[in-house]
PDB file of C-alpha atoms in Angstrom:
ATOM      1  CA  MET A   1      47.628 -12.796 -17.488  1.00  0.00           C
ATOM      2  CA  GLN A   2      44.516 -12.331 -15.819  1.00  0.00           C
ATOM      3  CA  SER A   3      45.003 -12.190 -11.511  1.00  0.00           C
ATOM      4  CA  SER A   4      43.739 -14.632  -9.621  1.00  0.00           C
ATOM      5  CA  LEU A   5      41.919 -12.302  -7.341  1.00  0.00           C
ATOM      6  CA  ARG A   6      38.957 -11.654  -6.719  1.00  0.00           C
ATOM      7  CA  ARG A   7      36.331  -9.130  -6.328  1.00  0.00           C
ATOM      8  CA  THR A   8      34.468  -8.710  -2.606  1.00  0.00           C
ATOM      9  CA  ILE A   9      31.682  -7.566  -2.186  1.00  0.00           C
ATOM     10  CA  ILE A  10      29.660  -6.569   0.994  1.00  0.00           C
ATOM     11  CA  PRO A  11      26.777  -5.696   0.904  1.00  0.00           C
ATOM     12  CA  ARG A  12      25.984  -4.816   4.419  1.00  0.00           C
ATOM     13  CA  LEU A  13      28.254  -1.960   4.457  1.00  0.00           C
ATOM     14  CA  LYS A  14      26.816   1.973   4.803  1.00  0.00           C
ATOM     15  CA  ARG A  15      27.510   4.586   2.627  1.00  0.00           C
ATOM     16  CA  LEU A  16      29.298   7.545   3.622  1.00  0.00           C
ATOM     17  CA  LYS A  17      28.399  10.424   0.967  1.00  0.00           C
ATOM     18  CA  ARG A  18      29.737  14.671   2.255  1.00  0.00           C
ATOM     19  CA  GLY A  19      28.864  13.815   5.931  1.00  0.00           C
ATOM     20  CA  PHE A  20      25.439  12.117   5.819  1.00  0.00           C
ATOM     21  CA  ILE A  21      25.131   8.192   5.634  1.00  0.00           C
ATOM     22  CA  TYR A  22      23.115   6.067   3.746  1.00  0.00           C
ATOM     23  CA  HIS A  23      22.228   2.911   3.204  1.00  0.00           C
ATOM     24  CA  PHE A  24      21.336   0.889   0.134  1.00  0.00           C
ATOM     25  CA  GLN A  25      17.626  -0.076  -1.197  1.00  0.00           C
ATOM     26  CA  LYS A  26      17.791  -1.730  -4.778  1.00  0.00           C
ATOM     27  CA  ALA A  27      19.890  -1.748  -7.526  1.00  0.00           C
ATOM     28  CA  THR A  28      18.789  -1.434 -11.098  1.00  0.00           C
ATOM     29  CA  LEU A  29      19.881  -2.217 -14.732  1.00  0.00           C
ATOM     30  CA  SER A  30      22.841   0.771 -15.544  1.00  0.00           C
ATOM     31  CA  ASP A  31      23.085   1.750 -11.530  1.00  0.00           C
ATOM     32  CA  GLU A  32      22.133   1.393  -7.275  1.00  0.00           C
ATOM     33  CA  VAL A  33      20.418   3.590  -4.945  1.00  0.00           C
ATOM     34  CA  PHE A  34      20.389   4.662  -1.951  1.00  0.00           C
ATOM     35  CA  ILE A  35      18.427   5.991   0.858  1.00  0.00           C
ATOM     36  CA  CYS A  36      19.431   8.187   3.816  1.00  0.00           C
ATOM     37  CA  ILE A  37      19.536   6.515   7.274  1.00  0.00           C
ATOM     38  CA  ASN A  38      16.934   8.311   8.721  1.00  0.00           C
ATOM     39  CA  GLN A  39      13.947   7.479   5.996  1.00  0.00           C
ATOM     40  CA  LYS A  40      11.450   6.448   8.339  1.00  0.00           C
ATOM     41  CA  ARG A  41       9.855   8.686   9.806  1.00  0.00           C
ATOM     42  CA  THR A  42      10.595   8.026  13.536  1.00  0.00           C
ATOM     43  CA  LYS A  43      14.302   9.251  12.796  1.00  0.00           C
ATOM     44  CA  GLY A  44      12.904  12.291  10.239  1.00  0.00           C
ATOM     45  CA  ASN A  45      11.044  11.588   7.187  1.00  0.00           C
ATOM     46  CA  CYS A  46      14.655  12.838   4.834  1.00  0.00           C
ATOM     47  CA  ASN A  47      13.303  11.789   1.373  1.00  0.00           C
ATOM     48  CA  ALA A  48      17.675  12.364  -0.080  1.00  0.00           C
ATOM     49  CA  ARG A  49      18.636   9.782  -2.045  1.00  0.00           C
ATOM     50  CA  ILE A  50      21.681   8.479  -4.466  1.00  0.00           C
ATOM     51  CA  ARG A  51      21.976   6.849  -6.966  1.00  0.00           C
ATOM     52  CA  LYS A  52      25.448   5.415  -7.897  1.00  0.00           C
ATOM     53  CA  ASP A  53      26.368   4.762 -11.453  1.00  0.00           C
ATOM     54  CA  THR A  54      27.435   0.484 -12.288  1.00  0.00           C
ATOM     55  CA  GLU A  55      29.459   1.628 -15.196  1.00  0.00           C
ATOM     56  CA  ALA A  56      31.578   4.311 -14.139  1.00  0.00           C
ATOM     57  CA  GLY A  57      31.186   4.329 -10.100  1.00  0.00           C
ATOM     58  CA  GLU A  58      30.488   7.324  -9.967  1.00  0.00           C
ATOM     59  CA  PHE A  59      27.388   8.977  -7.254  1.00  0.00           C
ATOM     60  CA  ARG A  60      24.254  11.422  -7.574  1.00  0.00           C
ATOM     61  CA  LYS A  61      21.539  13.105  -7.090  1.00  0.00           C
ATOM     62  CA  ASP A  62      18.240  11.150  -7.516  1.00  0.00           C
ATOM     63  CA  GLY A  63      15.633  13.590  -7.908  1.00  0.00           C
ATOM     64  CA  HIS A  64      15.096  17.268  -5.991  1.00  0.00           C
ATOM     65  CA  HIS A  65      15.169  16.024  -2.899  1.00  0.00           C
ATOM     66  CA  ALA A  66      17.390  17.303   0.403  1.00  0.00           C
ATOM     67  CA  HIS A  67      18.558  16.119   3.835  1.00  0.00           C
ATOM     68  CA  ASN A  68      16.208  17.704   6.177  1.00  0.00           C
ATOM     69  CA  HIS A  69      18.361  17.450   8.590  1.00  0.00           C
ATOM     70  CA  PRO A  70      22.718  18.431   9.320  1.00  0.00           C
ATOM     71  CA  PRO A  71      24.856  15.272   8.297  1.00  0.00           C
ATOM     72  CA  GLU A  72      25.550  12.789  10.219  1.00  0.00           C
ATOM     73  CA  LEU A  73      29.622  13.764  11.257  1.00  0.00           C
ATOM     74  CA  ASP A  74      29.593  12.162  15.029  1.00  0.00           C
ATOM     75  CA  GLN A  75      28.429   9.183  13.136  1.00  0.00           C
ATOM     76  CA  GLN A  76      30.870   9.124  10.308  1.00  0.00           C
ATOM     77  CA  ARG A  77      32.886   7.663  11.824  1.00  0.00           C
ATOM     78  CA  HIS A  78      32.265   4.486  13.436  1.00  0.00           C
ATOM     79  CA  VAL A  79      30.440   3.842  10.163  1.00  0.00           C
ATOM     80  CA  ALA A  80      33.514   3.938   8.910  1.00  0.00           C
ATOM     81  CA  PHE A  81      35.635   1.713  12.139  1.00  0.00           C
ATOM     82  CA  VAL A  82      32.644  -1.108  11.016  1.00  0.00           C
ATOM     83  CA  ASN A  83      33.004  -0.778   7.683  1.00  0.00           C
ATOM     84  CA  ALA A  84      36.895  -1.320   8.233  1.00  0.00           C
ATOM     85  CA  CYS A  85      36.538  -4.463  10.921  1.00  0.00           C
ATOM     86  CA  ALA A  86      34.263  -5.878   8.379  1.00  0.00           C
ATOM     87  CA  VAL A  87      36.608  -6.350   4.970  1.00  0.00           C
ATOM     88  CA  GLU A  88      39.402  -6.534   7.107  1.00  0.00           C
ATOM     89  CA  ALA A  89      37.135  -9.975   8.573  1.00  0.00           C
ATOM     90  CA  CYS A  90      36.985 -11.233   5.477  1.00  0.00           C
ATOM     91  CA  ILE A  91      41.474 -10.813   4.561  1.00  0.00           C
ATOM     92  CA  SER A  92      42.631 -11.367   7.839  1.00  0.00           C
ATOM     93  CA  SER A  93      42.426 -15.326   9.665  1.00  0.00           C
ATOM     94  CA  ASP A  94      42.392 -13.310  13.174  1.00  0.00           C
ATOM     95  CA  PRO A  95      40.288 -13.777  15.474  1.00  0.00           C
ATOM     96  CA  PRO A  96      37.761 -11.478  16.013  1.00  0.00           C
ATOM     97  CA  ARG A  97      38.916  -9.488  18.933  1.00  0.00           C
ATOM     98  CA  GLU A  98      41.827  -9.014  16.704  1.00  0.00           C
ATOM     99  CA  ILE A  99      41.046  -8.181  14.484  1.00  0.00           C
ATOM    100  CA  PHE A 100      38.589  -5.524  16.233  1.00  0.00           C
ATOM    101  CA  ASP A 101      42.354  -3.768  18.858  1.00  0.00           C
ATOM    102  CA  ARG A 102      44.443  -3.526  15.523  1.00  0.00           C
ATOM    103  CA  ILE A 103      41.519  -1.997  13.735  1.00  0.00           C
ATOM    104  CA  ARG A 104      40.938   0.225  16.717  1.00  0.00           C
ATOM    105  CA  ARG A 105      44.459   2.032  17.119  1.00  0.00           C
ATOM    106  CA  GLY A 106      43.808   3.288  13.031  1.00  0.00           C
ATOM    107  CA  TYR A 107      40.893   5.294  14.810  1.00  0.00           C
ATOM    108  CA  PRO A 108      42.069   6.646  18.018  1.00  0.00           C
ATOM    109  CA  GLY A 109      39.812   9.377  19.150  1.00  0.00           C
ATOM    110  CA  LEU A 110      36.624   7.320  19.201  1.00  0.00           C
ATOM    111  CA  LEU A 111      35.591   5.146  22.239  1.00  0.00           C
ATOM    112  CA  LEU A 112      33.917   1.827  21.258  1.00  0.00           C
ATOM    113  CA  THR A 113      33.710  -1.082  22.813  1.00  0.00           C
ATOM    114  CA  TYR A 114      34.014  -4.946  22.022  1.00  0.00           C
ATOM    115  CA  LYS A 115      30.203  -6.374  21.897  1.00  0.00           C
ATOM    116  CA  ASP A 116      28.699  -8.829  21.417  1.00  0.00           C
ATOM    117  CA  ALA A 117      27.492  -7.100  18.040  1.00  0.00           C
ATOM    118  CA  MET A 118      31.072  -6.263  17.110  1.00  0.00           C
ATOM    119  CA  GLN A 119      32.070  -9.799  17.694  1.00  0.00           C
ATOM    120  CA  ARG A 120      28.591 -11.245  15.508  1.00  0.00           C
ATOM    121  CA  ARG A 121      29.653  -8.361  12.533  1.00  0.00           C
ATOM    122  CA  ILE A 122      32.732 -10.168  12.755  1.00  0.00           C
ATOM    123  CA  GLN A 123      31.878 -12.949  11.948  1.00  0.00           C
ATOM    124  CA  ARG A 124      29.157 -13.203   9.803  1.00  0.00           C
ATOM    125  CA  ALA A 125      31.964 -11.443   7.298  1.00  0.00           C
ATOM    126  CA  LYS A 126      34.518 -13.772   8.529  1.00  0.00           C
ATOM    127  CA  ARG A 127      31.216 -16.701   7.322  1.00  0.00           C
ATOM    128  CA  SER A 128      30.308 -14.598   3.908  1.00  0.00           C
ATOM    129  CA  MET A 129      33.563 -15.459   2.479  1.00  0.00           C
ATOM    130  CA  GLN A 130      32.994 -19.268   3.754  1.00  0.00           C
ATOM    131  CA  PRO A 131      32.604 -21.646   0.893  1.00  0.00           C
ATOM    132  CA  ARG A 132      28.239 -22.914   0.864  1.00  0.00           C
ATOM    133  CA  ILE A 133      27.837 -25.582   2.689  1.00  0.00           C
ATOM    134  CA  PRO A 134      26.944 -28.431  -0.123  1.00  0.00           C
ATOM    135  CA  LYS A 135      22.520 -29.824   0.775  1.00  0.00           C
ATOM    136  CA  THR A 136      22.983 -32.977  -0.969  1.00  0.00           C
ATOM    137  CA  ILE A 137      25.642 -35.609  -1.620  1.00  0.00           C
ATOM    138  CA  ASP A 138      26.440 -34.047  -5.599  1.00  0.00           C
ATOM    139  CA  GLU A 139      26.819 -30.916  -5.437  1.00  0.00           C
ATOM    140  CA  ALA A 140      29.849 -32.344  -2.560  1.00  0.00           C
ATOM    141  CA  TYR A 141      31.760 -33.690  -5.123  1.00  0.00           C
TER     142      TYR A 141
END
């Protein structure tokens, strides 16, 4: 019996690991590479990376580079909140403001406001789940 649920992949989510925040950098045949958000020279030039094994789903340290900054514990809850809003937007058909308010109740100590950027983020997540617009008449039928 096959499940009718399909796996949803939201590519813009940030990964959280032990107080540090990573962005997706690239995918190889066997794993995915994530880099520290402070990798740019203006943000501290941190060269830390982790790899995620695509088969086992395990994270491992890549190379010998350690973080040159303290963990971003205050930003972690904010990133988790934004990720939760994006995931909920893919599932729910509610308006963006209702999704924001519902998820915000689960993060009581977090100071957030509903701004244009959050609204656009939720709308982008909703649009990513819609079918592609056909380019030709043949694709429409």
